[in-house]
mmCIF file of C-alpha atoms in Angstrom:
data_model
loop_
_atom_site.group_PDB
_atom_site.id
_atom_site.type_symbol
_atom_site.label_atom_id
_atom_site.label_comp_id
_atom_site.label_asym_id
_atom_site.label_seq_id
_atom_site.Cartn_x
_atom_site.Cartn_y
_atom_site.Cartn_z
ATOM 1 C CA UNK A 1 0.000 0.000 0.000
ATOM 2 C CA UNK A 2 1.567 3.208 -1.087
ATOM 3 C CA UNK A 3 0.268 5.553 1.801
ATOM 4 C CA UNK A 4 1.996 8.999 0.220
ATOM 5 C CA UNK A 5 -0.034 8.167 -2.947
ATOM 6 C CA UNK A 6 -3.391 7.223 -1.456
ATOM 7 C CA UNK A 7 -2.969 10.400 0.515
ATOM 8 C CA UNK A 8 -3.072 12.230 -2.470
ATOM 9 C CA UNK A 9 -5.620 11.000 -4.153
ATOM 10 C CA UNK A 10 -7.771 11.523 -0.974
ATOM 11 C CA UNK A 11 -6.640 15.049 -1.155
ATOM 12 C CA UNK A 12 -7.670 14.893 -4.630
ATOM 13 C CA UNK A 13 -11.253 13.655 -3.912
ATOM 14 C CA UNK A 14 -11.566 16.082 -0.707
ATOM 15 C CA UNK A 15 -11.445 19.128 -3.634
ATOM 16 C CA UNK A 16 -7.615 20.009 -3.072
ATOM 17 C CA UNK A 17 -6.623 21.527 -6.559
ATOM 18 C CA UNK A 18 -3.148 20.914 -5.795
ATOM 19 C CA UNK A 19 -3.204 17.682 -5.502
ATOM 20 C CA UNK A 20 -5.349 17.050 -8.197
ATOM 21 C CA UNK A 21 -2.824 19.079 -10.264
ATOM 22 C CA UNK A 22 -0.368 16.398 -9.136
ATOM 23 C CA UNK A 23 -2.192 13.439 -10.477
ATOM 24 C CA UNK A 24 -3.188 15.256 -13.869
ATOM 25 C CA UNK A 25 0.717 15.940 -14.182
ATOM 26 C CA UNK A 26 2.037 12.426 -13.372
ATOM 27 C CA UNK A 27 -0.968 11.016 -15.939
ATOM 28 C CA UNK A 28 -1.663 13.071 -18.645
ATOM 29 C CA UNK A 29 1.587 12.478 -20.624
ATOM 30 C CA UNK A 30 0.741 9.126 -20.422
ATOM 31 C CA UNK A 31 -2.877 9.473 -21.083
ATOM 32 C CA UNK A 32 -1.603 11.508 -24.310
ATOM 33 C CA UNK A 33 0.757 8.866 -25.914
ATOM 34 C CA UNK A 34 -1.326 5.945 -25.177
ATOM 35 C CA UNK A 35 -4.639 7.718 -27.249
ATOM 36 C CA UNK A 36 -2.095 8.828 -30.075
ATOM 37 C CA UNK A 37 -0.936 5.642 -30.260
ATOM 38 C CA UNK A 38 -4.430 4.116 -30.332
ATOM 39 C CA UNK A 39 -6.515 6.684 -32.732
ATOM 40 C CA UNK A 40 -3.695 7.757 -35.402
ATOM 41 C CA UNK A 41 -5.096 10.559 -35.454
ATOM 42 C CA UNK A 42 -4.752 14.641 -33.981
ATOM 43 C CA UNK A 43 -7.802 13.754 -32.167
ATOM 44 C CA UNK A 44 -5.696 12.676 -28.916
ATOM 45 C CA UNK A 45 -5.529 15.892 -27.140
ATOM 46 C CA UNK A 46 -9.185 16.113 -27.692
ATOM 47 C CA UNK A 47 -9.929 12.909 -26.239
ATOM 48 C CA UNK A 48 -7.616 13.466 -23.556
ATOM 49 C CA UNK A 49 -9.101 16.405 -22.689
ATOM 50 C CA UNK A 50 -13.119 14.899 -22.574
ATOM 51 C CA UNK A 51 -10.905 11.596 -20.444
ATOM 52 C CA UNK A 52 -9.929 14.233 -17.371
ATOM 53 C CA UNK A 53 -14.021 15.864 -17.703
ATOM 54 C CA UNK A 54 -14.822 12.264 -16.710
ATOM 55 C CA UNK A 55 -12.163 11.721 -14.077
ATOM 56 C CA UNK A 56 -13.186 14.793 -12.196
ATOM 57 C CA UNK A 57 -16.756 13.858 -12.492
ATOM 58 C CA UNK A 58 -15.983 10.465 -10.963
ATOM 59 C CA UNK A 59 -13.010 11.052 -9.005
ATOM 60 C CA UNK A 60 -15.235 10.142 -5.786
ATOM 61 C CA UNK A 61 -16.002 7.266 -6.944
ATOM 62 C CA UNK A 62 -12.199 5.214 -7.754
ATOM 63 C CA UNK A 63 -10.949 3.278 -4.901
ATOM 64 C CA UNK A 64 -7.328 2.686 -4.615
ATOM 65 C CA UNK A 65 -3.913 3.401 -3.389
ATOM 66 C CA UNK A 66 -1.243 2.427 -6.140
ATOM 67 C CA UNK A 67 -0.385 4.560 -8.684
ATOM 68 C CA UNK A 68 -0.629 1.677 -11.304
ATOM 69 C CA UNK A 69 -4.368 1.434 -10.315
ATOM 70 C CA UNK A 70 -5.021 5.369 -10.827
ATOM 71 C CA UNK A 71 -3.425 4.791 -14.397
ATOM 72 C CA UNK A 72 -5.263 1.660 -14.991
ATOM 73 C CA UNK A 73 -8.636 3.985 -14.224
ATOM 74 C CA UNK A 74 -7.910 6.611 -16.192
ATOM 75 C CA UNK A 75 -6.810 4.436 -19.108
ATOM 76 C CA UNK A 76 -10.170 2.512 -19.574
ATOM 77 C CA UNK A 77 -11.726 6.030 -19.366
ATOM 78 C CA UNK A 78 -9.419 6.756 -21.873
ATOM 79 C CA UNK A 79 -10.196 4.090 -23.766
ATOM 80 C CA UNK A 80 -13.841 4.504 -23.479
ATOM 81 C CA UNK A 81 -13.887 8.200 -24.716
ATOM 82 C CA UNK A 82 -11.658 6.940 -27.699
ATOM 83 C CA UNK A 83 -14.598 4.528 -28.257
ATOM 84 C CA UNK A 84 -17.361 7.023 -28.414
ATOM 85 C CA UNK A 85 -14.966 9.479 -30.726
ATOM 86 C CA UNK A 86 -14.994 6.634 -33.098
ATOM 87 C CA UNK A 87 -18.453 6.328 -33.265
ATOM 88 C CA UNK A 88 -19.436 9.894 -33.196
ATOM 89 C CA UNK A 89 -16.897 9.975 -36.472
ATOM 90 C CA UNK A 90 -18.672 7.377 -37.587
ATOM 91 C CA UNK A 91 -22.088 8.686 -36.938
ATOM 92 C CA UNK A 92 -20.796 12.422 -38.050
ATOM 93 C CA UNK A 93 -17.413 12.668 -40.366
ATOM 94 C CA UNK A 94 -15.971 15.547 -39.692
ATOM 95 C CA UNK A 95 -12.281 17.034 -42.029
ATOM 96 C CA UNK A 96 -9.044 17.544 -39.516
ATOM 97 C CA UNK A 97 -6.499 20.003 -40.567
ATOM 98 C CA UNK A 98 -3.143 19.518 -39.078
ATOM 99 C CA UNK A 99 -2.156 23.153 -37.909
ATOM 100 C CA UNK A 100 -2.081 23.189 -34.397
ATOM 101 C CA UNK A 101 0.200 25.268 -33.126
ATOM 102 C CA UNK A 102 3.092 23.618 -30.729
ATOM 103 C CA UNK A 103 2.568 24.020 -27.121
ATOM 104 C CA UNK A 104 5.286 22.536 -25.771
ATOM 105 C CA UNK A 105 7.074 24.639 -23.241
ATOM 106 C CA UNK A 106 10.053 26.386 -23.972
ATOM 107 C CA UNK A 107 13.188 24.898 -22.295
ATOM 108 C CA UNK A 108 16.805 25.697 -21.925
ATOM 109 C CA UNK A 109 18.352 23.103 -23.841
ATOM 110 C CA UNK A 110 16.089 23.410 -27.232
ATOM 111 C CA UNK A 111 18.457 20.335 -29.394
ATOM 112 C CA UNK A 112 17.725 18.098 -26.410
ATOM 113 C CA UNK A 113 13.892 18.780 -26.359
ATOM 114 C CA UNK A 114 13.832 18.821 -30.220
ATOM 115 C CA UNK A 115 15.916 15.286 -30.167
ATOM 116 C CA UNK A 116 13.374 14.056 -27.837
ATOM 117 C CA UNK A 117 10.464 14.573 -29.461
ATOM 118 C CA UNK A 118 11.742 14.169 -32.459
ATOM 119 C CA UNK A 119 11.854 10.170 -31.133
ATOM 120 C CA UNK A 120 8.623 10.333 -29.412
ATOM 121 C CA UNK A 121 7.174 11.496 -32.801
ATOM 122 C CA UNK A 122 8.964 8.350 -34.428
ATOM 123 C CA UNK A 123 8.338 5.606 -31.886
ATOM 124 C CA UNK A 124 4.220 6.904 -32.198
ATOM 125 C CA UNK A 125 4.467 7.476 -35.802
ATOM 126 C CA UNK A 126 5.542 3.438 -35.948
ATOM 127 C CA UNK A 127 2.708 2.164 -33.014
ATOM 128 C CA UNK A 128 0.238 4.400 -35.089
ATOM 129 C CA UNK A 129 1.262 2.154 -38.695
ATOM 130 C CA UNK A 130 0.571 -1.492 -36.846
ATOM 131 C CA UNK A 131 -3.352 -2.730 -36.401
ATOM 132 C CA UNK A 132 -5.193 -1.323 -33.894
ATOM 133 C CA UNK A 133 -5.091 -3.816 -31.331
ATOM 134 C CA UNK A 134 -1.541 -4.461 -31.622
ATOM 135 C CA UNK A 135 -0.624 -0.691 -31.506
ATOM 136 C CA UNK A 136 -3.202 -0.300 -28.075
ATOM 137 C CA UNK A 137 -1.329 -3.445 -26.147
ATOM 138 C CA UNK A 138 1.628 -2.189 -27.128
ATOM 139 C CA UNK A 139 1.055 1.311 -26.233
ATOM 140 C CA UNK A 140 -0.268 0.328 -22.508
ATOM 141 C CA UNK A 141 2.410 -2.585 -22.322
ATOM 142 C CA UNK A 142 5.236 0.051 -23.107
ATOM 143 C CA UNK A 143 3.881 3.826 -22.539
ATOM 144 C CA UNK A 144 1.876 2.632 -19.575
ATOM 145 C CA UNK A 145 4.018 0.713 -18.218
ATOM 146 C CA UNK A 146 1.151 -2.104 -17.238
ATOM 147 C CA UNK A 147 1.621 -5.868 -16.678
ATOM 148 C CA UNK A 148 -0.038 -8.833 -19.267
ATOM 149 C CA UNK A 149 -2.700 -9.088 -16.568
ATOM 150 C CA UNK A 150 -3.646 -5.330 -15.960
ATOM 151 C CA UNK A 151 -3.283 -4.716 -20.117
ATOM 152 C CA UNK A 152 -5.751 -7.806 -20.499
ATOM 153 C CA UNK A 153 -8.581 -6.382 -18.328
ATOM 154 C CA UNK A 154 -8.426 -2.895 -20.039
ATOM 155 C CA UNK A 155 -8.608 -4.204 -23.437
ATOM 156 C CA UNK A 156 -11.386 -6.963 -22.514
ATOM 157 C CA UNK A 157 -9.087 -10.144 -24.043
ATOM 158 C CA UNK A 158 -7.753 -12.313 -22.369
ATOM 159 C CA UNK A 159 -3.421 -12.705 -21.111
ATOM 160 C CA UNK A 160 -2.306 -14.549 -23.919
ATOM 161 C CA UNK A 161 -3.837 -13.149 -26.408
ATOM 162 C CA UNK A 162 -1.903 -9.777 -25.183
ATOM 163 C CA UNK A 163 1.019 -11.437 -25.144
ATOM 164 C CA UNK A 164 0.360 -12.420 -28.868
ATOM 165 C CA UNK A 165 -0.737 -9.377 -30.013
ATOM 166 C CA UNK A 166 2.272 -7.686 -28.185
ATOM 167 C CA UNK A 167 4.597 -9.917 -30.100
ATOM 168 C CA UNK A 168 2.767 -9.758 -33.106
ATOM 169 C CA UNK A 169 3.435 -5.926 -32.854
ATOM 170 C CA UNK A 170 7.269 -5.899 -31.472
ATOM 171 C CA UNK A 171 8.255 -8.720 -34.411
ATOM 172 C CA UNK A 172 6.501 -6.075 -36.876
ATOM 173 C CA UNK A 173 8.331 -3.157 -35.464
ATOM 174 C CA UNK A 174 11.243 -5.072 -35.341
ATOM 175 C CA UNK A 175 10.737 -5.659 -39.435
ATOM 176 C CA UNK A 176 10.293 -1.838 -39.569
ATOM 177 C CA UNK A 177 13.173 -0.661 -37.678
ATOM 178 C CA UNK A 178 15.493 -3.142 -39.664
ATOM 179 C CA UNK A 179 14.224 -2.030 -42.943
ATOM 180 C CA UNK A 180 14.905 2.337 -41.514
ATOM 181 C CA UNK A 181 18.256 1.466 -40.361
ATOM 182 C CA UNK A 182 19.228 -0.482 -43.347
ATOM 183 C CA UNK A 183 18.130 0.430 -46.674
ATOM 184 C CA UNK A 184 20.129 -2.648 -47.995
ATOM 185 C CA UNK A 185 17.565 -5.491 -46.325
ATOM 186 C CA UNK A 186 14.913 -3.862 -48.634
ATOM 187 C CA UNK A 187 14.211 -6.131 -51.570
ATOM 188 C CA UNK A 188 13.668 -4.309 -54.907
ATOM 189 C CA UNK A 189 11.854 -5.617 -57.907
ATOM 190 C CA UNK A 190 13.532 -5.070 -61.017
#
Protein backbone atom coordinates (compact mmCIF):
# COMPACT_ATOMS: atom_id res chain seq x y z
CA UNK A 1 0.00 0.00 0.00
CA UNK A 2 1.57 3.21 -1.09
CA UNK A 3 0.27 5.55 1.80
CA UNK A 4 2.00 9.00 0.22
CA UNK A 5 -0.03 8.17 -2.95
CA UNK A 6 -3.39 7.22 -1.46
CA UNK A 7 -2.97 10.40 0.51
CA UNK A 8 -3.07 12.23 -2.47
CA UNK A 9 -5.62 11.00 -4.15
CA UNK A 10 -7.77 11.52 -0.97
CA UNK A 11 -6.64 15.05 -1.15
CA UNK A 12 -7.67 14.89 -4.63
CA UNK A 13 -11.25 13.66 -3.91
CA UNK A 14 -11.57 16.08 -0.71
CA UNK A 15 -11.45 19.13 -3.63
CA UNK A 16 -7.61 20.01 -3.07
CA UNK A 17 -6.62 21.53 -6.56
CA UNK A 18 -3.15 20.91 -5.80
CA UNK A 19 -3.20 17.68 -5.50
CA UNK A 20 -5.35 17.05 -8.20
CA UNK A 21 -2.82 19.08 -10.26
CA UNK A 22 -0.37 16.40 -9.14
CA UNK A 23 -2.19 13.44 -10.48
CA UNK A 24 -3.19 15.26 -13.87
CA UNK A 25 0.72 15.94 -14.18
CA UNK A 26 2.04 12.43 -13.37
CA UNK A 27 -0.97 11.02 -15.94
CA UNK A 28 -1.66 13.07 -18.64
CA UNK A 29 1.59 12.48 -20.62
CA UNK A 30 0.74 9.13 -20.42
CA UNK A 31 -2.88 9.47 -21.08
CA UNK A 32 -1.60 11.51 -24.31
CA UNK A 33 0.76 8.87 -25.91
CA UNK A 34 -1.33 5.95 -25.18
CA UNK A 35 -4.64 7.72 -27.25
CA UNK A 36 -2.10 8.83 -30.07
CA UNK A 37 -0.94 5.64 -30.26
CA UNK A 38 -4.43 4.12 -30.33
CA UNK A 39 -6.51 6.68 -32.73
CA UNK A 40 -3.70 7.76 -35.40
CA UNK A 41 -5.10 10.56 -35.45
CA UNK A 42 -4.75 14.64 -33.98
CA UNK A 43 -7.80 13.75 -32.17
CA UNK A 44 -5.70 12.68 -28.92
CA UNK A 45 -5.53 15.89 -27.14
CA UNK A 46 -9.19 16.11 -27.69
CA UNK A 47 -9.93 12.91 -26.24
CA UNK A 48 -7.62 13.47 -23.56
CA UNK A 49 -9.10 16.41 -22.69
CA UNK A 50 -13.12 14.90 -22.57
CA UNK A 51 -10.91 11.60 -20.44
CA UNK A 52 -9.93 14.23 -17.37
CA UNK A 53 -14.02 15.86 -17.70
CA UNK A 54 -14.82 12.26 -16.71
CA UNK A 55 -12.16 11.72 -14.08
CA UNK A 56 -13.19 14.79 -12.20
CA UNK A 57 -16.76 13.86 -12.49
CA UNK A 58 -15.98 10.47 -10.96
CA UNK A 59 -13.01 11.05 -9.01
CA UNK A 60 -15.23 10.14 -5.79
CA UNK A 61 -16.00 7.27 -6.94
CA UNK A 62 -12.20 5.21 -7.75
CA UNK A 63 -10.95 3.28 -4.90
CA UNK A 64 -7.33 2.69 -4.61
CA UNK A 65 -3.91 3.40 -3.39
CA UNK A 66 -1.24 2.43 -6.14
CA UNK A 67 -0.38 4.56 -8.68
CA UNK A 68 -0.63 1.68 -11.30
CA UNK A 69 -4.37 1.43 -10.31
CA UNK A 70 -5.02 5.37 -10.83
CA UNK A 71 -3.42 4.79 -14.40
CA UNK A 72 -5.26 1.66 -14.99
CA UNK A 73 -8.64 3.99 -14.22
CA UNK A 74 -7.91 6.61 -16.19
CA UNK A 75 -6.81 4.44 -19.11
CA UNK A 76 -10.17 2.51 -19.57
CA UNK A 77 -11.73 6.03 -19.37
CA UNK A 78 -9.42 6.76 -21.87
CA UNK A 79 -10.20 4.09 -23.77
CA UNK A 80 -13.84 4.50 -23.48
CA UNK A 81 -13.89 8.20 -24.72
CA UNK A 82 -11.66 6.94 -27.70
CA UNK A 83 -14.60 4.53 -28.26
CA UNK A 84 -17.36 7.02 -28.41
CA UNK A 85 -14.97 9.48 -30.73
CA UNK A 86 -14.99 6.63 -33.10
CA UNK A 87 -18.45 6.33 -33.26
CA UNK A 88 -19.44 9.89 -33.20
CA UNK A 89 -16.90 9.97 -36.47
CA UNK A 90 -18.67 7.38 -37.59
CA UNK A 91 -22.09 8.69 -36.94
CA UNK A 92 -20.80 12.42 -38.05
CA UNK A 93 -17.41 12.67 -40.37
CA UNK A 94 -15.97 15.55 -39.69
CA UNK A 95 -12.28 17.03 -42.03
CA UNK A 96 -9.04 17.54 -39.52
CA UNK A 97 -6.50 20.00 -40.57
CA UNK A 98 -3.14 19.52 -39.08
CA UNK A 99 -2.16 23.15 -37.91
CA UNK A 100 -2.08 23.19 -34.40
CA UNK A 101 0.20 25.27 -33.13
CA UNK A 102 3.09 23.62 -30.73
CA UNK A 103 2.57 24.02 -27.12
CA UNK A 104 5.29 22.54 -25.77
CA UNK A 105 7.07 24.64 -23.24
CA UNK A 106 10.05 26.39 -23.97
CA UNK A 107 13.19 24.90 -22.30
CA UNK A 108 16.80 25.70 -21.93
CA UNK A 109 18.35 23.10 -23.84
CA UNK A 110 16.09 23.41 -27.23
CA UNK A 111 18.46 20.33 -29.39
CA UNK A 112 17.73 18.10 -26.41
CA UNK A 113 13.89 18.78 -26.36
CA UNK A 114 13.83 18.82 -30.22
CA UNK A 115 15.92 15.29 -30.17
CA UNK A 116 13.37 14.06 -27.84
CA UNK A 117 10.46 14.57 -29.46
CA UNK A 118 11.74 14.17 -32.46
CA UNK A 119 11.85 10.17 -31.13
CA UNK A 120 8.62 10.33 -29.41
CA UNK A 121 7.17 11.50 -32.80
CA UNK A 122 8.96 8.35 -34.43
CA UNK A 123 8.34 5.61 -31.89
CA UNK A 124 4.22 6.90 -32.20
CA UNK A 125 4.47 7.48 -35.80
CA UNK A 126 5.54 3.44 -35.95
CA UNK A 127 2.71 2.16 -33.01
CA UNK A 128 0.24 4.40 -35.09
CA UNK A 129 1.26 2.15 -38.70
CA UNK A 130 0.57 -1.49 -36.85
CA UNK A 131 -3.35 -2.73 -36.40
CA UNK A 132 -5.19 -1.32 -33.89
CA UNK A 133 -5.09 -3.82 -31.33
CA UNK A 134 -1.54 -4.46 -31.62
CA UNK A 135 -0.62 -0.69 -31.51
CA UNK A 136 -3.20 -0.30 -28.07
CA UNK A 137 -1.33 -3.44 -26.15
CA UNK A 138 1.63 -2.19 -27.13
CA UNK A 139 1.06 1.31 -26.23
CA UNK A 140 -0.27 0.33 -22.51
CA UNK A 141 2.41 -2.59 -22.32
CA UNK A 142 5.24 0.05 -23.11
CA UNK A 143 3.88 3.83 -22.54
CA UNK A 144 1.88 2.63 -19.58
CA UNK A 145 4.02 0.71 -18.22
CA UNK A 146 1.15 -2.10 -17.24
CA UNK A 147 1.62 -5.87 -16.68
CA UNK A 148 -0.04 -8.83 -19.27
CA UNK A 149 -2.70 -9.09 -16.57
CA UNK A 150 -3.65 -5.33 -15.96
CA UNK A 151 -3.28 -4.72 -20.12
CA UNK A 152 -5.75 -7.81 -20.50
CA UNK A 153 -8.58 -6.38 -18.33
CA UNK A 154 -8.43 -2.90 -20.04
CA UNK A 155 -8.61 -4.20 -23.44
CA UNK A 156 -11.39 -6.96 -22.51
CA UNK A 157 -9.09 -10.14 -24.04
CA UNK A 158 -7.75 -12.31 -22.37
CA UNK A 159 -3.42 -12.70 -21.11
CA UNK A 160 -2.31 -14.55 -23.92
CA UNK A 161 -3.84 -13.15 -26.41
CA UNK A 162 -1.90 -9.78 -25.18
CA UNK A 163 1.02 -11.44 -25.14
CA UNK A 164 0.36 -12.42 -28.87
CA UNK A 165 -0.74 -9.38 -30.01
CA UNK A 166 2.27 -7.69 -28.18
CA UNK A 167 4.60 -9.92 -30.10
CA UNK A 168 2.77 -9.76 -33.11
CA UNK A 169 3.43 -5.93 -32.85
CA UNK A 170 7.27 -5.90 -31.47
CA UNK A 171 8.25 -8.72 -34.41
CA UNK A 172 6.50 -6.08 -36.88
CA UNK A 173 8.33 -3.16 -35.46
CA UNK A 174 11.24 -5.07 -35.34
CA UNK A 175 10.74 -5.66 -39.44
CA UNK A 176 10.29 -1.84 -39.57
CA UNK A 177 13.17 -0.66 -37.68
CA UNK A 178 15.49 -3.14 -39.66
CA UNK A 179 14.22 -2.03 -42.94
CA UNK A 180 14.91 2.34 -41.51
CA UNK A 181 18.26 1.47 -40.36
CA UNK A 182 19.23 -0.48 -43.35
CA UNK A 183 18.13 0.43 -46.67
CA UNK A 184 20.13 -2.65 -47.99
CA UNK A 185 17.57 -5.49 -46.32
CA UNK A 186 14.91 -3.86 -48.63
CA UNK A 187 14.21 -6.13 -51.57
CA UNK A 188 13.67 -4.31 -54.91
CA UNK A 189 11.85 -5.62 -57.91
CA UNK A 190 13.53 -5.07 -61.02
Amino acid sequence: MNTEFSDLVRSAQQGDELAFNTLFRQTQPIVVKYLTAITGYAAAEDIASETWVSVVRDLANFAGDEPAAFRAWVLSIARRRWIDDVRRRARRPEVLVDTAPDTTPATEDVEASAETSAGTQWALGLLAALPPDQAEVLALRVIADFDVHTTAQLVGKTPGAVRVLAHRALRRLATEIGDVTNPASRTTES
